[in-house]
C-alpha cells in the first residue's frame, strides 16, 4: 500500500531514517521499499552503510550527534522516522546521556520540519507507563507529563503537531522479537540465563511485560508515517501482558536450565542493566492504535518465537 492524494494518485515518500541499520530498521527499510517508498538511512560506520545499501537504501554518513547532518537529511526528505538510540551509553549506565542525545536529535529534526506538514515518527517505549498506569492495562491515552525515561522526547514530538508537523510517537514494548533480533531484551535475558545457569525472575514473577514481532512493528511504523494523525501516541503491542515468570520459564526450558526467583536486591547481579525493567509491571493495550490505523499483528507472538528455537542456536549476548 502507498499513500494516495485526493485524486487517488499514488504518492511515494523519500523517508529519512535514523537507526536504519539496527534491529527495527532491518525490518522497516524493506517494509518501506516494498511499499513504494525511498529510504535515506543514517549510518555511522562502513559496516552500517553497507547493510543499508545492500537493502537498497541511500546512505547519509554521520553520527546522531551531527545535528547539522540530521537537519540537512530531514530537509531533503518527505518524512522522517527516528529509531537511533545510544544503547551503548544506556548499557554503560548513562541513560540520562542517551536520553539527552535522543532529545537533541529530535529537536534538530523538529526545527527543520516545522511548518511543512511532513510526518515524523519517533520511538519511545511502553515501559514509561509503569507508574502512570500502575495496577491496570496502559493505553495510548496514558502519558507522563514530564521527566523520566524518554518521556520528554515523546512529549516534545507530540507537541510538534502544533508546529504543523504530522508527528507521532510510537511506543515499543520491552521485547520486540523475531529472527532479526540480535541484541534486544530477549537475547540479553537468554545471555544472562546462560551465564548464571538459571533463568531469573524478580519476586513472584507475576509482573507483566508486553511484546511485539519486529515485522508487525515495522508495518506500524509505515502506517504511522503514511497516515497517523498529528500528535498521536501509538502502541506496537501484540502480547498485552505476559507474566515475566512465564518468559523466564520459556527461556529456561529451551536452555535446559532451571528458573529461579531472585530478590530485588539480587536482581542486578543476575539481570544486569535489565534488573529495573525485569521487575516492571506494564501490561499494555494497542486497541486504539488498531482502530486508528487498521493495524493488526499477523506474525508469531513471543512465546511462539521463543519455542521456535532460533533464539537459542547461537550464544546470545548478555
Ligand atoms: N527492540 C526493542 O525491543 C525495543 C524496545 C523498546 C524500545 N526500542 C527502541 O526502538 C529503537 C530501535 O531499536 P533497535 O532494537 O532497532 O535498536 P538497535 O538494534 O540497537 O539499533 C540502534 C540503531 O541506532 C544506531 N545508533 C546508535 N547510536 C548511534 C549514534 N551515536 N549515531 C548514529 N546512529 C546510532 C545504530 O547504528 P549502528 O548500526 O551503526 O550501531 C542502529 O542503527 C530504539 O530507540 C530503541 O531504544 C526498542
PDB file of N, CA, C and O in Angstrom, residues 5-61:
ATOM      1  N   UNK A   5      -3.139  10.708  -3.014  1.00  0.00           N
ATOM      2  CA  UNK A   5      -3.643  12.063  -2.801  1.00  0.00           C
ATOM      3  C   UNK A   5      -5.155  12.058  -3.028  1.00  0.00           C
ATOM      4  O   UNK A   5      -5.757  11.005  -3.252  1.00  0.00           O
ATOM      5  N   UNK A   6      -5.782  13.236  -2.970  1.00  0.00           N
ATOM      6  CA  UNK A   6      -7.253  13.254  -3.037  1.00  0.00           C
ATOM      7  C   UNK A   6      -7.785  12.779  -4.388  1.00  0.00           C
ATOM      8  O   UNK A   6      -8.939  12.415  -4.506  1.00  0.00           O
ATOM      9  N   UNK A   7      -6.941  12.777  -5.411  1.00  0.00           N
ATOM     10  CA  UNK A   7      -7.411  12.291  -6.711  1.00  0.00           C
ATOM     11  C   UNK A   7      -7.167  10.774  -6.840  1.00  0.00           C
ATOM     12  O   UNK A   7      -7.484  10.169  -7.845  1.00  0.00           O
ATOM     13  N   UNK A   8      -6.567  10.175  -5.796  1.00  0.00           N
ATOM     14  CA  UNK A   8      -6.307   8.742  -5.837  1.00  0.00           C
ATOM     15  C   UNK A   8      -4.929   8.405  -6.394  1.00  0.00           C
ATOM     16  O   UNK A   8      -4.519   7.247  -6.431  1.00  0.00           O
ATOM     17  N   UNK A   9      -4.188   9.425  -6.812  1.00  0.00           N
ATOM     18  CA  UNK A   9      -2.860   9.181  -7.357  1.00  0.00           C
ATOM     19  C   UNK A   9      -1.906   8.730  -6.248  1.00  0.00           C
ATOM     20  O   UNK A   9      -1.920   9.275  -5.151  1.00  0.00           O
ATOM     21  N   UNK A  10      -1.085   7.717  -6.556  1.00  0.00           N
ATOM     22  CA  UNK A  10      -0.172   7.198  -5.535  1.00  0.00           C
ATOM     23  C   UNK A  10       0.980   8.159  -5.265  1.00  0.00           C
ATOM     24  O   UNK A  10       1.567   8.714  -6.175  1.00  0.00           O
ATOM     25  N   UNK A  11       1.273   8.347  -3.997  1.00  0.00           N
ATOM     26  CA  UNK A  11       2.398   9.201  -3.606  1.00  0.00           C
ATOM     27  C   UNK A  11       3.418   8.337  -2.887  1.00  0.00           C
ATOM     28  O   UNK A  11       3.076   7.660  -1.933  1.00  0.00           O
ATOM     29  N   UNK A  12       4.650   8.378  -3.336  1.00  0.00           N
ATOM     30  CA  UNK A  12       5.664   7.667  -2.564  1.00  0.00           C
ATOM     31  C   UNK A  12       6.494   8.716  -1.846  1.00  0.00           C
ATOM     32  O   UNK A  12       6.618   9.851  -2.302  1.00  0.00           O
ATOM     33  N   UNK A  13       7.038   8.324  -0.711  1.00  0.00           N
ATOM     34  CA  UNK A  13       7.808   9.290   0.091  1.00  0.00           C
ATOM     35  C   UNK A  13       9.289   8.938   0.079  1.00  0.00           C
ATOM     36  O   UNK A  13       9.651   7.766   0.018  1.00  0.00           O
ATOM     37  N   UNK A  14      10.107   9.953   0.190  1.00  0.00           N
ATOM     38  CA  UNK A  14      11.536   9.759   0.436  1.00  0.00           C
ATOM     39  C   UNK A  14      11.699   9.929   1.948  1.00  0.00           C
ATOM     40  O   UNK A  14      11.467  11.012   2.485  1.00  0.00           O
ATOM     41  N   UNK A  15      12.040   8.833   2.607  1.00  0.00           N
ATOM     42  CA  UNK A  15      11.993   8.814   4.071  1.00  0.00           C
ATOM     43  C   UNK A  15      13.400   8.761   4.659  1.00  0.00           C
ATOM     44  O   UNK A  15      14.186   7.867   4.328  1.00  0.00           O
ATOM     45  N   UNK A  16      13.712   9.717   5.526  1.00  0.00           N
ATOM     46  CA  UNK A  16      14.994   9.697   6.240  1.00  0.00           C
ATOM     47  C   UNK A  16      14.807   8.906   7.537  1.00  0.00           C
ATOM     48  O   UNK A  16      13.894   9.175   8.313  1.00  0.00           O
ATOM     49  N   UNK A  17      15.655   7.891   7.741  1.00  0.00           N
ATOM     50  CA  UNK A  17      15.556   7.066   8.957  1.00  0.00           C
ATOM     51  C   UNK A  17      16.872   7.131   9.727  1.00  0.00           C
ATOM     52  O   UNK A  17      17.932   6.808   9.176  1.00  0.00           O
ATOM     53  N   UNK A  18      16.809   7.518  10.998  1.00  0.00           N
ATOM     54  CA  UNK A  18      17.973   7.356  11.881  1.00  0.00           C
ATOM     55  C   UNK A  18      17.863   5.951  12.480  1.00  0.00           C
ATOM     56  O   UNK A  18      16.765   5.443  12.696  1.00  0.00           O
ATOM     57  N   UNK A  19      19.008   5.310  12.726  1.00  0.00           N
ATOM     58  CA  UNK A  19      18.954   3.949  13.283  1.00  0.00           C
ATOM     59  C   UNK A  19      18.475   2.929  12.271  1.00  0.00           C
ATOM     60  O   UNK A  19      18.018   1.843  12.634  1.00  0.00           O
ATOM     61  N   UNK A  20      18.599   3.267  10.983  1.00  0.00           N
ATOM     62  CA  UNK A  20      18.097   2.381   9.926  1.00  0.00           C
ATOM     63  C   UNK A  20      18.832   1.043   9.903  1.00  0.00           C
ATOM     64  O   UNK A  20      18.265   0.032   9.478  1.00  0.00           O
ATOM     65  N   UNK A  21      20.087   1.021  10.378  1.00  0.00           N
ATOM     66  CA  UNK A  21      20.882  -0.213  10.305  1.00  0.00           C
ATOM     67  C   UNK A  21      20.623  -1.161  11.463  1.00  0.00           C
ATOM     68  O   UNK A  21      21.173  -2.258  11.512  1.00  0.00           O
ATOM     69  N   UNK A  22      19.784  -0.757  12.436  1.00  0.00           N
ATOM     70  CA  UNK A  22      19.576  -1.572  13.631  1.00  0.00           C
ATOM     71  C   UNK A  22      18.498  -2.641  13.440  1.00  0.00           C
ATOM     72  O   UNK A  22      18.046  -2.916  12.323  1.00  0.00           O
ATOM     73  N   UNK A  23      18.098  -3.213  14.556  1.00  0.00           N
ATOM     74  CA  UNK A  23      17.130  -4.316  14.548  1.00  0.00           C
ATOM     75  C   UNK A  23      15.788  -3.909  13.920  1.00  0.00           C
ATOM     76  O   UNK A  23      15.342  -4.519  12.945  1.00  0.00           O
ATOM     77  N   UNK A  24      15.182  -2.853  14.433  1.00  0.00           N
ATOM     78  CA  UNK A  24      13.886  -2.421  13.875  1.00  0.00           C
ATOM     79  C   UNK A  24      14.087  -1.903  12.454  1.00  0.00           C
ATOM     80  O   UNK A  24      13.285  -2.182  11.549  1.00  0.00           O
ATOM     81  N   UNK A  25      15.189  -1.182  12.237  1.00  0.00           N
ATOM     82  CA  UNK A  25      15.486  -0.669  10.894  1.00  0.00           C
ATOM     83  C   UNK A  25      15.594  -1.780   9.869  1.00  0.00           C
ATOM     84  O   UNK A  25      15.170  -1.629   8.720  1.00  0.00           O
ATOM     85  N   UNK A  26      16.131  -2.931  10.284  1.00  0.00           N
ATOM     86  CA  UNK A  26      16.319  -4.033   9.327  1.00  0.00           C
ATOM     87  C   UNK A  26      14.976  -4.596   8.848  1.00  0.00           C
ATOM     88  O   UNK A  26      14.918  -5.276   7.825  1.00  0.00           O
ATOM     89  N   UNK A  27      13.917  -4.320   9.579  1.00  0.00           N
ATOM     90  CA  UNK A  27      12.570  -4.684   9.111  1.00  0.00           C
ATOM     91  C   UNK A  27      11.891  -3.508   8.427  1.00  0.00           C
ATOM     92  O   UNK A  27      11.170  -3.669   7.444  1.00  0.00           O
ATOM     93  N   UNK A  28      12.153  -2.295   8.954  1.00  0.00           N
ATOM     94  CA  UNK A  28      11.451  -1.127   8.419  1.00  0.00           C
ATOM     95  C   UNK A  28      11.949  -0.720   7.032  1.00  0.00           C
ATOM     96  O   UNK A  28      11.138  -0.341   6.169  1.00  0.00           O
ATOM     97  N   UNK A  29      13.262  -0.799   6.797  1.00  0.00           N
ATOM     98  CA  UNK A  29      13.773  -0.379   5.476  1.00  0.00           C
ATOM     99  C   UNK A  29      13.114  -1.220   4.372  1.00  0.00           C
ATOM    100  O   UNK A  29      12.531  -0.661   3.432  1.00  0.00           O
ATOM    101  N   UNK A  30      13.163  -2.570   4.444  1.00  0.00           N
ATOM    102  CA  UNK A  30      12.471  -3.354   3.401  1.00  0.00           C
ATOM    103  C   UNK A  30      10.957  -3.095   3.355  1.00  0.00           C
ATOM    104  O   UNK A  30      10.373  -3.053   2.283  1.00  0.00           O
ATOM    105  N   UNK A  31      10.342  -2.894   4.535  1.00  0.00           N
ATOM    106  CA  UNK A  31       8.893  -2.626   4.573  1.00  0.00           C
ATOM    107  C   UNK A  31       8.567  -1.369   3.749  1.00  0.00           C
ATOM    108  O   UNK A  31       7.603  -1.356   2.978  1.00  0.00           O
ATOM    109  N   UNK A  32       9.371  -0.336   3.896  1.00  0.00           N
ATOM    110  CA  UNK A  32       9.110   0.909   3.155  1.00  0.00           C
ATOM    111  C   UNK A  32       9.418   0.738   1.671  1.00  0.00           C
ATOM    112  O   UNK A  32       8.633   1.161   0.809  1.00  0.00           O
ATOM    113  N   UNK A  33      10.554   0.104   1.379  1.00  0.00           N
ATOM    114  CA  UNK A  33      10.931  -0.060  -0.034  1.00  0.00           C
ATOM    115  C   UNK A  33       9.902  -0.914  -0.777  1.00  0.00           C
ATOM    116  O   UNK A  33       9.525  -0.603  -1.900  1.00  0.00           O
ATOM    117  N   UNK A  34       9.433  -1.976  -0.130  1.00  0.00           N
ATOM    118  CA  UNK A  34       8.446  -2.852  -0.774  1.00  0.00           C
ATOM    119  C   UNK A  34       7.095  -2.181  -0.955  1.00  0.00           C
ATOM    120  O   UNK A  34       6.238  -2.679  -1.668  1.00  0.00           O
ATOM    121  N   UNK A  35       6.898  -1.072  -0.261  1.00  0.00           N
ATOM    122  CA  UNK A  35       5.624  -0.360  -0.386  1.00  0.00           C
ATOM    123  C   UNK A  35       5.780   0.958  -1.145  1.00  0.00           C
ATOM    124  O   UNK A  35       4.990   1.889  -0.964  1.00  0.00           O
ATOM    125  N   UNK A  36       6.807   1.019  -1.959  1.00  0.00           N
ATOM    126  CA  UNK A  36       6.911   2.115  -2.912  1.00  0.00           C
ATOM    127  C   UNK A  36       7.635   3.357  -2.436  1.00  0.00           C
ATOM    128  O   UNK A  36       7.694   4.346  -3.159  1.00  0.00           O
ATOM    129  N   UNK A  37       8.171   3.317  -1.219  1.00  0.00           N
ATOM    130  CA  UNK A  37       8.880   4.494  -0.717  1.00  0.00           C
ATOM    131  C   UNK A  37      10.379   4.378  -0.994  1.00  0.00           C
ATOM    132  O   UNK A  37      10.877   3.297  -1.306  1.00  0.00           O
ATOM    133  N   UNK A  38      11.075   5.510  -0.862  1.00  0.00           N
ATOM    134  CA  UNK A  38      12.541   5.501  -0.939  1.00  0.00           C
ATOM    135  C   UNK A  38      13.088   5.753   0.463  1.00  0.00           C
ATOM    136  O   UNK A  38      12.452   6.458   1.243  1.00  0.00           O
ATOM    137  N   UNK A  39      14.253   5.191   0.740  1.00  0.00           N
ATOM    138  CA  UNK A  39      14.825   5.324   2.083  1.00  0.00           C
ATOM    139  C   UNK A  39      16.215   5.937   2.024  1.00  0.00           C
ATOM    140  O   UNK A  39      17.061   5.538   1.219  1.00  0.00           O
ATOM    141  N   UNK A  40      16.402   6.898   2.914  1.00  0.00           N
ATOM    142  CA  UNK A  40      17.684   7.560   3.117  1.00  0.00           C
ATOM    143  C   UNK A  40      18.041   7.242   4.571  1.00  0.00           C
ATOM    144  O   UNK A  40      17.358   7.690   5.482  1.00  0.00           O
ATOM    145  N   UNK A  41      19.073   6.405   4.791  1.00  0.00           N
ATOM    146  CA  UNK A  41      19.349   5.953   6.156  1.00  0.00           C
ATOM    147  C   UNK A  41      20.632   6.530   6.715  1.00  0.00           C
ATOM    148  O   UNK A  41      21.648   6.607   6.016  1.00  0.00           O
ATOM    149  N   UNK A  42      20.591   6.918   7.995  1.00  0.00           N
ATOM    150  CA  UNK A  42      21.798   7.410   8.674  1.00  0.00           C
ATOM    151  C   UNK A  42      22.682   6.217   9.030  1.00  0.00           C
ATOM    152  O   UNK A  42      22.195   5.236   9.600  1.00  0.00           O
ATOM    153  N   UNK A  43      23.971   6.312   8.688  1.00  0.00           N
ATOM    154  CA  UNK A  43      24.913   5.235   9.041  1.00  0.00           C
ATOM    155  C   UNK A  43      26.172   5.854   9.607  1.00  0.00           C
ATOM    156  O   UNK A  43      26.757   6.755   9.005  1.00  0.00           O
ATOM    157  N   UNK A  44      26.608   5.363  10.754  1.00  0.00           N
ATOM    158  CA  UNK A  44      27.802   5.940  11.397  1.00  0.00           C
ATOM    159  C   UNK A  44      29.061   5.133  11.134  1.00  0.00           C
ATOM    160  O   UNK A  44      30.126   5.487  11.644  1.00  0.00           O
ATOM    161  N   UNK A  45      28.949   4.029  10.399  1.00  0.00           N
ATOM    162  CA  UNK A  45      30.138   3.206  10.117  1.00  0.00           C
ATOM    163  C   UNK A  45      30.030   2.624   8.714  1.00  0.00           C
ATOM    164  O   UNK A  45      28.931   2.570   8.129  1.00  0.00           O
ATOM    165  N   UNK A  46      31.172   2.146   8.204  1.00  0.00           N
ATOM    166  CA  UNK A  46      31.168   1.498   6.884  1.00  0.00           C
ATOM    167  C   UNK A  46      30.242   0.282   6.899  1.00  0.00           C
ATOM    168  O   UNK A  46      29.520   0.014   5.944  1.00  0.00           O
ATOM    169  N   UNK A  47      30.302  -0.454   8.017  1.00  0.00           N
ATOM    170  CA  UNK A  47      29.506  -1.678   8.120  1.00  0.00           C
ATOM    171  C   UNK A  47      28.001  -1.375   8.030  1.00  0.00           C
ATOM    172  O   UNK A  47      27.254  -2.041   7.304  1.00  0.00           O
ATOM    173  N   UNK A  48      27.575  -0.330   8.769  1.00  0.00           N
ATOM    174  CA  UNK A  48      26.150   0.036   8.735  1.00  0.00           C
ATOM    175  C   UNK A  48      25.767   0.546   7.351  1.00  0.00           C
ATOM    176  O   UNK A  48      24.681   0.244   6.845  1.00  0.00           O
ATOM    177  N   UNK A  49      26.669   1.323   6.726  1.00  0.00           N
ATOM    178  CA  UNK A  49      26.386   1.858   5.390  1.00  0.00           C
ATOM    179  C   UNK A  49      26.219   0.695   4.402  1.00  0.00           C
ATOM    180  O   UNK A  49      25.316   0.710   3.548  1.00  0.00           O
ATOM    181  N   UNK A  50      27.063  -0.330   4.561  1.00  0.00           N
ATOM    182  CA  UNK A  50      26.994  -1.483   3.653  1.00  0.00           C
ATOM    183  C   UNK A  50      25.666  -2.236   3.806  1.00  0.00           C
ATOM    184  O   UNK A  50      25.061  -2.668   2.830  1.00  0.00           O
ATOM    185  N   UNK A  51      25.212  -2.351   5.039  1.00  0.00           N
ATOM    186  CA  UNK A  51      23.929  -3.023   5.278  1.00  0.00           C
ATOM    187  C   UNK A  51      22.816  -2.272   4.538  1.00  0.00           C
ATOM    188  O   UNK A  51      21.989  -2.854   3.854  1.00  0.00           O
ATOM    189  N   UNK A  52      22.848  -0.943   4.672  1.00  0.00           N
ATOM    190  CA  UNK A  52      21.771  -0.137   4.075  1.00  0.00           C
ATOM    191  C   UNK A  52      21.777  -0.220   2.550  1.00  0.00           C
ATOM    192  O   UNK A  52      20.717  -0.409   1.931  1.00  0.00           O
ATOM    193  N   UNK A  53      22.955  -0.107   1.968  1.00  0.00           N
ATOM    194  CA  UNK A  53      22.989  -0.160   0.501  1.00  0.00           C
ATOM    195  C   UNK A  53      22.595  -1.563   0.033  1.00  0.00           C
ATOM    196  O   UNK A  53      21.955  -1.716  -1.000  1.00  0.00           O
ATOM    197  N   UNK A  54      22.953  -2.574   0.817  1.00  0.00           N
ATOM    198  CA  UNK A  54      22.564  -3.947   0.480  1.00  0.00           C
ATOM    199  C   UNK A  54      21.047  -4.126   0.427  1.00  0.00           C
ATOM    200  O   UNK A  54      20.530  -4.932  -0.331  1.00  0.00           O
ATOM    201  N   UNK A  55      20.335  -3.371   1.263  1.00  0.00           N
ATOM    202  CA  UNK A  55      18.864  -3.468   1.272  1.00  0.00           C
ATOM    203  C   UNK A  55      18.234  -2.580   0.205  1.00  0.00           C
ATOM    204  O   UNK A  55      17.018  -2.599   0.018  1.00  0.00           O
ATOM    205  N   UNK A  56      19.063  -1.714  -0.426  1.00  0.00           N
ATOM    206  CA  UNK A  56      18.517  -0.840  -1.483  1.00  0.00           C
ATOM    207  C   UNK A  56      18.243   0.572  -1.013  1.00  0.00           C
ATOM    208  O   UNK A  56      17.530   1.326  -1.687  1.00  0.00           O
ATOM    209  N   UNK A  57      18.811   0.958   0.149  1.00  0.00           N
ATOM    210  CA  UNK A  57      18.594   2.312   0.658  1.00  0.00           C
ATOM    211  C   UNK A  57      19.765   3.216   0.270  1.00  0.00           C
ATOM    212  O   UNK A  57      20.860   2.741  -0.002  1.00  0.00           O
ATOM    213  N   UNK A  58      19.503   4.522   0.281  1.00  0.00           N
ATOM    214  CA  UNK A  58      20.596   5.503   0.147  1.00  0.00           C
ATOM    215  C   UNK A  58      21.172   5.747   1.539  1.00  0.00           C
ATOM    216  O   UNK A  58      20.466   5.564   2.543  1.00  0.00           O
ATOM    217  N   UNK A  59      22.416   6.209   1.580  1.00  0.00           N
ATOM    218  CA  UNK A  59      23.088   6.378   2.868  1.00  0.00           C
ATOM    219  C   UNK A  59      23.448   7.833   3.120  1.00  0.00           C
ATOM    220  O   UNK A  59      23.916   8.527   2.227  1.00  0.00           O
ATOM    221  N   UNK A  60      23.205   8.284   4.358  1.00  0.00           N
ATOM    222  CA  UNK A  60      23.751   9.551   4.834  1.00  0.00           C
ATOM    223  C   UNK A  60      24.761   9.165   5.900  1.00  0.00           C
ATOM    224  O   UNK A  60      24.385   8.557   6.904  1.00  0.00           O
ATOM    225  N   UNK A  61      26.039   9.472   5.697  1.00  0.00           N
ATOM    226  CA  UNK A  61      27.032   9.113   6.701  1.00  0.00           C
ATOM    227  C   UNK A  61      27.002  10.131   7.831  1.00  0.00           C
ATOM    228  O   UNK A  61      26.998  11.321   7.583  1.00  0.00           O
TER     229      UNK A  61
END
